[in-house]
Coordinates of C-alpha atoms in Angstrom, one line a residue:
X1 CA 108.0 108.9 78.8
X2 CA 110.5 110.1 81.4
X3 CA 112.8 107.2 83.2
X4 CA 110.8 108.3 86.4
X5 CA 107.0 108.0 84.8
X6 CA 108.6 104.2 83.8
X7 CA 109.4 103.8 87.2
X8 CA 106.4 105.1 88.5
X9 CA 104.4 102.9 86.9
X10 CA 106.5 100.0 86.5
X11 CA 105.5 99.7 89.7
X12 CA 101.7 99.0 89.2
X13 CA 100.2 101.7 90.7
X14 CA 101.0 104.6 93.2
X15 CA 98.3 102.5 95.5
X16 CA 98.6 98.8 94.4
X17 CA 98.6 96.5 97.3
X18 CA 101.2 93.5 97.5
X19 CA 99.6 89.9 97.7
X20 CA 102.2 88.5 99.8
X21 CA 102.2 90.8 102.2
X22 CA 100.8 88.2 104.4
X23 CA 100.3 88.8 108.4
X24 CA 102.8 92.2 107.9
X25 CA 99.4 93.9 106.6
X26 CA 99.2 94.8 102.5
X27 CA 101.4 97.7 101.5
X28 CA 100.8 100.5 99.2
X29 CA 103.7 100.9 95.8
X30 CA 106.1 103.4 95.6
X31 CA 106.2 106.0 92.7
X32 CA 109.2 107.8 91.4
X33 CA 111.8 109.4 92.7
X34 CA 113.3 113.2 92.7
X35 CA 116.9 112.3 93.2
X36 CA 119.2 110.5 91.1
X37 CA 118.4 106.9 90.8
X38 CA 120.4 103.9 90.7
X39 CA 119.4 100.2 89.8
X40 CA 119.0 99.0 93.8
X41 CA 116.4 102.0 94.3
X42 CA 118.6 104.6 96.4
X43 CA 118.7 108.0 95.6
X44 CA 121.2 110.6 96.8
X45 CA 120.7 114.5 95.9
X46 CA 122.7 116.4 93.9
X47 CA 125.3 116.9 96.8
X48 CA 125.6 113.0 97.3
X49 CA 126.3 110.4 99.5
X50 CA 124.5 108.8 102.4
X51 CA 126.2 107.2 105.2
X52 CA 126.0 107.9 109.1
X53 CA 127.7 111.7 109.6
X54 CA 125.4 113.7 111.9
X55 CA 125.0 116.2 109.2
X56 CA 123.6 113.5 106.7
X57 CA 119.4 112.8 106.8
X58 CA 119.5 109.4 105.8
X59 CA 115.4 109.6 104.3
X60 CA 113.2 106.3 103.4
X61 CA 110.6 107.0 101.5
X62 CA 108.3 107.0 98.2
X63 CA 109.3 109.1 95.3
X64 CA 108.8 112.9 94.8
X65 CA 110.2 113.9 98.0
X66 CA 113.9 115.2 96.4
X67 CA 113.0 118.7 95.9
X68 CA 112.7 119.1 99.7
X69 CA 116.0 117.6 100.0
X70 CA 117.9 120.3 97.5
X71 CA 116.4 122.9 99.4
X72 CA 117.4 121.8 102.8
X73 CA 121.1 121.4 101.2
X74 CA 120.8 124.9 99.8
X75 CA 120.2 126.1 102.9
X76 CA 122.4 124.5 105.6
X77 CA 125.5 122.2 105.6
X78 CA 123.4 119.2 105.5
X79 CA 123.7 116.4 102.9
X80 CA 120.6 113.9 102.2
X81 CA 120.6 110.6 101.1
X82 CA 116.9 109.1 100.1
X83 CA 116.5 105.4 99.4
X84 CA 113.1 104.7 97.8
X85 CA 111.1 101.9 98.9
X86 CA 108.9 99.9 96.7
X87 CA 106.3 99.2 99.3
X88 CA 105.4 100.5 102.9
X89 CA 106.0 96.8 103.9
X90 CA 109.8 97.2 102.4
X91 CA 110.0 100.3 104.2
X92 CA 108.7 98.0 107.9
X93 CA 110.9 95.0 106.7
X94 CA 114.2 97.4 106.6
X95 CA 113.5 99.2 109.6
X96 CA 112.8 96.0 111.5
X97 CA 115.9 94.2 110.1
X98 CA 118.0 96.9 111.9
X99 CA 117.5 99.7 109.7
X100 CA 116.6 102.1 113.0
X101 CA 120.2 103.1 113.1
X102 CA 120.7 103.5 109.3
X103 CA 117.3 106.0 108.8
X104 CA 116.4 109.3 110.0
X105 CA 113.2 109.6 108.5
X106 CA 110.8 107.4 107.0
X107 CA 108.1 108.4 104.5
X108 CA 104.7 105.8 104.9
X109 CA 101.1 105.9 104.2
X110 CA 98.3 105.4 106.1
X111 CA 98.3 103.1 108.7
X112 CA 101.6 101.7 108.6
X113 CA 102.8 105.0 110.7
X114 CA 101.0 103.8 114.0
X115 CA 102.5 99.8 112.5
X116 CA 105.8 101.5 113.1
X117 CA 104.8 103.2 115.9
X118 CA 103.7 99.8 117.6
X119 CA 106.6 98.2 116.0
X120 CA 109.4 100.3 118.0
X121 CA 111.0 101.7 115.1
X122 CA 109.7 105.5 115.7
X123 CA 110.1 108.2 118.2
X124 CA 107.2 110.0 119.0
X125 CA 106.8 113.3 117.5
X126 CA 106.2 117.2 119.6
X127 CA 103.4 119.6 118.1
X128 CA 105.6 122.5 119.0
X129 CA 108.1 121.5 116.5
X130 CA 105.7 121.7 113.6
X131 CA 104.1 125.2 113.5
X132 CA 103.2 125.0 110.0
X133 CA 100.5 122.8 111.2
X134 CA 98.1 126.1 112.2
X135 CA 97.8 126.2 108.3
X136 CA 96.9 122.8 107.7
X137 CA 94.0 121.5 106.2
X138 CA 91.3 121.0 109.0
X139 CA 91.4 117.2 108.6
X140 CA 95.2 116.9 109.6
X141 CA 95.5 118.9 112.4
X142 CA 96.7 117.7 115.5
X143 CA 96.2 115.3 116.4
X144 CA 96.0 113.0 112.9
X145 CA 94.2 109.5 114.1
X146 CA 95.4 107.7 112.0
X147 CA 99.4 108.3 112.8
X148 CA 98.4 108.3 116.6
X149 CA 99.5 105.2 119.0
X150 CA 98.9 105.4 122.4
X151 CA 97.9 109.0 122.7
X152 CA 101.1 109.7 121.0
X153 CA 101.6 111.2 117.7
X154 CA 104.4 109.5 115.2
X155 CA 103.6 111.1 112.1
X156 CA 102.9 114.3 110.3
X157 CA 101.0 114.6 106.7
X158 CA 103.0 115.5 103.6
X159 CA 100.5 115.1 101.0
X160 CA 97.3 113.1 100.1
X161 CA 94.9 112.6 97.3
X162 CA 92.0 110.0 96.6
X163 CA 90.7 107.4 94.6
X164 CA 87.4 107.2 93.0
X165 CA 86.1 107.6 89.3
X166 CA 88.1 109.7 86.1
X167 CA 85.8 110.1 83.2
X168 CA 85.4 112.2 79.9
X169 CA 83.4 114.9 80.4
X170 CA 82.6 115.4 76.5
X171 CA 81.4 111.2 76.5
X172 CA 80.0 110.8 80.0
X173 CA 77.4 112.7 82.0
X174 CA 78.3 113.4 85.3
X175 CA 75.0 112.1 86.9
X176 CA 75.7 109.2 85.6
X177 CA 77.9 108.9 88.2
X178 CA 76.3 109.5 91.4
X179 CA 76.9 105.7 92.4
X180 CA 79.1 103.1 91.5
X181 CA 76.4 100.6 90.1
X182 CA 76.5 102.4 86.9
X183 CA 80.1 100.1 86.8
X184 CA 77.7 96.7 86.8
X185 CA 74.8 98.0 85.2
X186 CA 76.9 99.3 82.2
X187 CA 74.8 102.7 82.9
X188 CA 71.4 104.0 81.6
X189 CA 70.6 101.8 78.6
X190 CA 73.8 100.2 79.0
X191 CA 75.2 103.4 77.0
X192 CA 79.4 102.5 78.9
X193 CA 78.9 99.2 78.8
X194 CA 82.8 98.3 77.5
X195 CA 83.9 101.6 78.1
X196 CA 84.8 100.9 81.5
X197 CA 88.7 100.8 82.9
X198 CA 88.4 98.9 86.0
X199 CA 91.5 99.7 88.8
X200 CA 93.1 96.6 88.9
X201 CA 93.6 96.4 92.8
X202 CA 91.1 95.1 95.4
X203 CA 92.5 96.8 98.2
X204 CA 90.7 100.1 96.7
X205 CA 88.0 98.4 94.0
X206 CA 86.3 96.3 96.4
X207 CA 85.6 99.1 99.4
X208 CA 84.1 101.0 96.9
X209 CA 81.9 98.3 96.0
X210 CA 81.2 97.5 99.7
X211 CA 80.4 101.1 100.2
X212 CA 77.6 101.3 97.6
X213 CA 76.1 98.0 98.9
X214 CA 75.9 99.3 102.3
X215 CA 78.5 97.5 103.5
X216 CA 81.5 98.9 106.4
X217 CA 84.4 98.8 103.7
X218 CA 86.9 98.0 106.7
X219 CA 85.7 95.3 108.9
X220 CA 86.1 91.7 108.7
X221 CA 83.4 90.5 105.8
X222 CA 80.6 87.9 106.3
X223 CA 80.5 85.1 103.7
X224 CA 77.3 86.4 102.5
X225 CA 79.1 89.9 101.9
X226 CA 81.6 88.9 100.2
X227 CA 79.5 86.8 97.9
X228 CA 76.9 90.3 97.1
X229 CA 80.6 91.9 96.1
X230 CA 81.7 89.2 94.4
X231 CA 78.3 89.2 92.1
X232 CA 79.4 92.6 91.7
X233 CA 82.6 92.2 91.0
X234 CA 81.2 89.5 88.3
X235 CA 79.0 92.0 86.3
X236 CA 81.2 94.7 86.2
X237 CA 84.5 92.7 84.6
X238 CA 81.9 91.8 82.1
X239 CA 81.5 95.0 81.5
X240 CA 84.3 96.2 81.1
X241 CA 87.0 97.4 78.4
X242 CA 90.2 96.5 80.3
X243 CA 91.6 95.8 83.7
X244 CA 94.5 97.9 85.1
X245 CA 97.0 97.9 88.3
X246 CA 99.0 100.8 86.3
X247 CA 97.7 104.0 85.5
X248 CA 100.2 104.5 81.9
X249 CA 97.5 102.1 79.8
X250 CA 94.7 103.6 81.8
X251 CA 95.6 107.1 80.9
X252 CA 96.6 105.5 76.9
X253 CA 92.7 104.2 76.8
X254 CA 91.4 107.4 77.8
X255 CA 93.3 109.5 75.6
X256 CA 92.4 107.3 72.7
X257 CA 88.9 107.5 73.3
X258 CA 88.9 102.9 73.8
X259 CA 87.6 104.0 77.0
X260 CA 85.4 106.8 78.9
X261 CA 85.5 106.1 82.1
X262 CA 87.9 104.7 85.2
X263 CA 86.9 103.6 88.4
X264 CA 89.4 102.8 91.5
X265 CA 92.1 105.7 90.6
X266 CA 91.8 109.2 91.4
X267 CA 94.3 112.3 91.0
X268 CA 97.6 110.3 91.2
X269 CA 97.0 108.4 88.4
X270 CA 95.0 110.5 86.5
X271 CA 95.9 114.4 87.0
X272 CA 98.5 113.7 84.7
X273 CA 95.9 114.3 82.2
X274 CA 94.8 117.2 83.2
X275 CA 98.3 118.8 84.0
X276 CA 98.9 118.1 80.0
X277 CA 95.9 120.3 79.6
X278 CA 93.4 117.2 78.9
X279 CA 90.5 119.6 80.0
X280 CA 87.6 116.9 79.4
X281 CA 89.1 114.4 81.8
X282 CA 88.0 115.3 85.3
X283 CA 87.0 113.2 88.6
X284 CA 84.0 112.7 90.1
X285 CA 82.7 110.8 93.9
X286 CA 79.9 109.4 94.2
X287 CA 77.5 110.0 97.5
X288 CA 78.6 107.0 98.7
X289 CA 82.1 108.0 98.7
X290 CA 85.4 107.6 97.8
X291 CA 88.7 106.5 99.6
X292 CA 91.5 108.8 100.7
X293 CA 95.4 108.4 101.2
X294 CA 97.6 110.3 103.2
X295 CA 101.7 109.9 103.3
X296 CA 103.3 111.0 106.9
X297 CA 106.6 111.5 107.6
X298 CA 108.3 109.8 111.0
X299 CA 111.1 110.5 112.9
X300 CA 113.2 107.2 113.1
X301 CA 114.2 105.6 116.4
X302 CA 117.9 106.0 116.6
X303 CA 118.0 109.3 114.4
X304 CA 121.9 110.4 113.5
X305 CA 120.5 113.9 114.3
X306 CA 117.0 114.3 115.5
X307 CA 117.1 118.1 114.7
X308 CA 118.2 118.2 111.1
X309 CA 116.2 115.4 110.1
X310 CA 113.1 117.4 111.7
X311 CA 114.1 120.2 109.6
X312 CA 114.2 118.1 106.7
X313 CA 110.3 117.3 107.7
X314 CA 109.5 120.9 108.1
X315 CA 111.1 122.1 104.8
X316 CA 108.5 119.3 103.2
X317 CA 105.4 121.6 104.9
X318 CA 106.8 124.5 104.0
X319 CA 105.4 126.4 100.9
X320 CA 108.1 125.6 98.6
X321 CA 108.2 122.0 100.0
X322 CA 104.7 121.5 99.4
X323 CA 105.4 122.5 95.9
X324 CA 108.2 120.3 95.2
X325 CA 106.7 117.2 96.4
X326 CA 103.0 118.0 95.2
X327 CA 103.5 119.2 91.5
X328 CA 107.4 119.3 91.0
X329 CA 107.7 115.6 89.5
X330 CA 105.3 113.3 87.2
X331 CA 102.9 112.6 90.2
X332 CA 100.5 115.2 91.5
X333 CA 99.3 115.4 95.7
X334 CA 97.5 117.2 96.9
X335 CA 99.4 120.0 99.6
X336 CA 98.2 119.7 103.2
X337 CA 99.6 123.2 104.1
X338 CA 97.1 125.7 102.8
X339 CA 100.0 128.2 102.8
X340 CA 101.4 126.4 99.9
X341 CA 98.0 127.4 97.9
X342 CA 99.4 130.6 96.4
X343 CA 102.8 128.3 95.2
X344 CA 100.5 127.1 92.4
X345 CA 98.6 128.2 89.6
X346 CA 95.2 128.0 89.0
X347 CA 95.6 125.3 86.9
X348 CA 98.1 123.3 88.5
X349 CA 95.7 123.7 91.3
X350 CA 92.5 121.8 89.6
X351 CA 95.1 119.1 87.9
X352 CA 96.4 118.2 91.1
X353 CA 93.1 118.0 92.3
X354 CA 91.8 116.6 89.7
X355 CA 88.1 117.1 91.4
X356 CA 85.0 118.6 88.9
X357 CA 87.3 121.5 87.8
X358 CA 87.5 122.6 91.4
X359 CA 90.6 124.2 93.1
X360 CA 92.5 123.0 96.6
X361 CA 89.5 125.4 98.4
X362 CA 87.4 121.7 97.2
X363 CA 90.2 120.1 99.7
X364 CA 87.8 119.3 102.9
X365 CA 84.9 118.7 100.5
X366 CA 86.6 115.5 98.7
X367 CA 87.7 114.5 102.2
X368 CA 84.3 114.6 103.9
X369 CA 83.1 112.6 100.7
X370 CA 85.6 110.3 101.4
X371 CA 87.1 107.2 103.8
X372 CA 90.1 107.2 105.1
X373 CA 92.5 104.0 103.4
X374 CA 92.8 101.0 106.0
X375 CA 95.0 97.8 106.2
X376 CA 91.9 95.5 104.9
X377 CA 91.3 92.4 107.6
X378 CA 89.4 90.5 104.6
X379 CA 92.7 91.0 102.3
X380 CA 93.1 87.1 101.8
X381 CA 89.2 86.7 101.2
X382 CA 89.4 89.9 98.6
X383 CA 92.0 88.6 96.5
X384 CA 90.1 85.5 96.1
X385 CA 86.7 86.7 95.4
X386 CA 88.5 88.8 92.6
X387 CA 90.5 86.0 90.8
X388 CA 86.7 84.0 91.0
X389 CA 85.5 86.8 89.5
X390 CA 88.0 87.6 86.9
X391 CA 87.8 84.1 85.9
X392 CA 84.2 84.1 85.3
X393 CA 84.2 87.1 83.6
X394 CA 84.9 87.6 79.7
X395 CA 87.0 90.7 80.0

């Protein structure tokens, strides 16, 4: 394993939620990085250095997003220094602690852009300056909800991917899989009963479980909802082969054969699999849906220079951007510039995608099968139902 698959999942997983996030919201964990790293987390590219000069783009964000940086230094004067974060909380702790005058960009997922936003540590963003975004999937064109606040738009997507079910295709059958009860039934005649790799984070298991119960995954839970889930929750550790917040052991027990199938991880944890040329190991949504992610890139308040650090933004939606950030290092997104389609192979295309064998032209089909990822209100209740559970459980 390479130092940055160790630090990728070292880290839990690419979507793990913190527990002490508290009233700041839950955030989503880093993955690796495509600089040089050092002990403390901060990367620099191969030119070096970070630092305040107005041709440095000082960059905060998850890992994979060095390759953009070499290419922007290839093709200006411009230096980059990227500091990883370990959590989108991190990433609002340093930009609230005065970090607004030591950032240009800042890499985040989900809803923490409008956070930000609301926060005061972002400028709002101009469509004009992002014409790649006439080539973007549908879904992300402007203007992207979810990185709007107050009409205004502070974010623009760099990649996404989702989270569902990964199985193998020689051991399970696909219909199988058309809900996610088969996880506390154990399946037809209880054929995966302890075969099961359960995601070891609420944030994403227990939507997915609200979802098939009829349940609105993001608003605030009765008591009597979160006592069906829990029930849930109950049957299917007991069914289960393992619990996992990292996706190296999950991807160890499916290679082994220990276990067939994984629910609450999608392509970023598991295209790995397929981009080693694990054919049989492919990912399925049920009809009730699975959950998306999307990472956006912001321009900082008190940016060093606005205009380089925008270019640094469009070289990531660029073709050869999209490349370098979607398939260049260990982890695999998905490219939100359909430009960038032709960059990659056919097979780099379905590993990435990691979707029934299907190429990126699958893109708005897994998004319209899927919900957008929320800040849960019922975080505190969540972690609690799933500790009862755990504990009353025999996995």
């Amino acid at each position: 394993m390479t130092g940055r698959d160790e630090l990728m999942d070292s880290m839990m997983s690419r979507r793990t939620m913190l527990s002490t996030a508290g009233a700041a919201g839950v955030a989503a964990l880093a993955g690796c990085s495509g600089g040089n790293s050092s002990s403390d987390g901060t990367t620099s590219s191969s030119n070096g250095g970070g630092g305040s000069a107005s041709n440095t783009v000082n960059i905060l964000a998850w890992g994979g997003y060095g390759g953009p940086a070499k290419m922007l230094e290839s093709n200006s004067s411009a230096k980059t220094n990227i500091k990883l974060i370990s959590s989108d909380q991190k990433g609002f702790q340093l930009l609230s602690s005065g970090g607004t005058s030591d950032y240009d960009v800042l890499i985040s997922d989900n809803s923490w852009v409008a956070k930000n936003a609301q926060a005061g540590h972002l400028l709002p963003l101009k469509k004009s300056d992002f014409p790649s975004q006439e080539n973007w999937v549908e879904q992300y064109k402007w203007p992207f909800n979810p990185f709007v606040s107050e009409d205004k738009q502070y974010g623009v997507p760099s990649r996404w991917g989702w989270d569902s079910i990964g199985y193998n295709s020689e051991k399970v059958d696909s219909t199988d899989l058309d809900s996610y009860e088969f996880a506390w039934t154990g399946g037809p005649n209880g054929k995966y009963e302890g075969k099961i790799i359960v995601g070891g984070d609420p944030t994403w298991y227990i939507p997915m479980v609200a979802m098939e119960l009829g349940i609105k995954p993001y608003k605030k839970m009765s008591q009597d909802e979160l006592d069906q889930i829990k029930d849930k929750l109950i049957k299917t550790f007991n069914n289960a082969y393992s619990i996992h917040t990292s996706s190296a052991p999950v991807r160890k027990e499916l290679l082994s054969g220990d276990a067939w199938i994984q629910v609450g991880l999608g392509n970023f944890g598991l295209s790995q699999l397929a981009a080693q040329g694990h054919e049989k190991f492919k990912g399925a949504i049920p009809k009730t849906g699975g959950i998306y992610w999307t990472e956006g890139m912001s321009l900082v308040k008190d940016p060093h220079n606005a205009n380089l650090a925008k270019q640094y933004m469009q070289t990531v939606l660029s073709p050869e951007g999209q490349y370098k950030v979607c398939y260049g290092g260990a982890t695999k997104g998905i490219p939100v510039n359909k430009n960038a389609w032709s960059k990659f192979s056919a097979e780099e295309q379905k590993a990435a995608m990691f979707y029934q064998g299907k190429d990126f032209s699958a893109s708005q089909e897994v998004l319209d099968k899927c919900v957008q990822y929320e800040i849960p209100p019922s975080y505190q209740e969540w972690n609690k139902i799933w500790e009862e559970a755990k504990a009353r459980a025999s996995v």
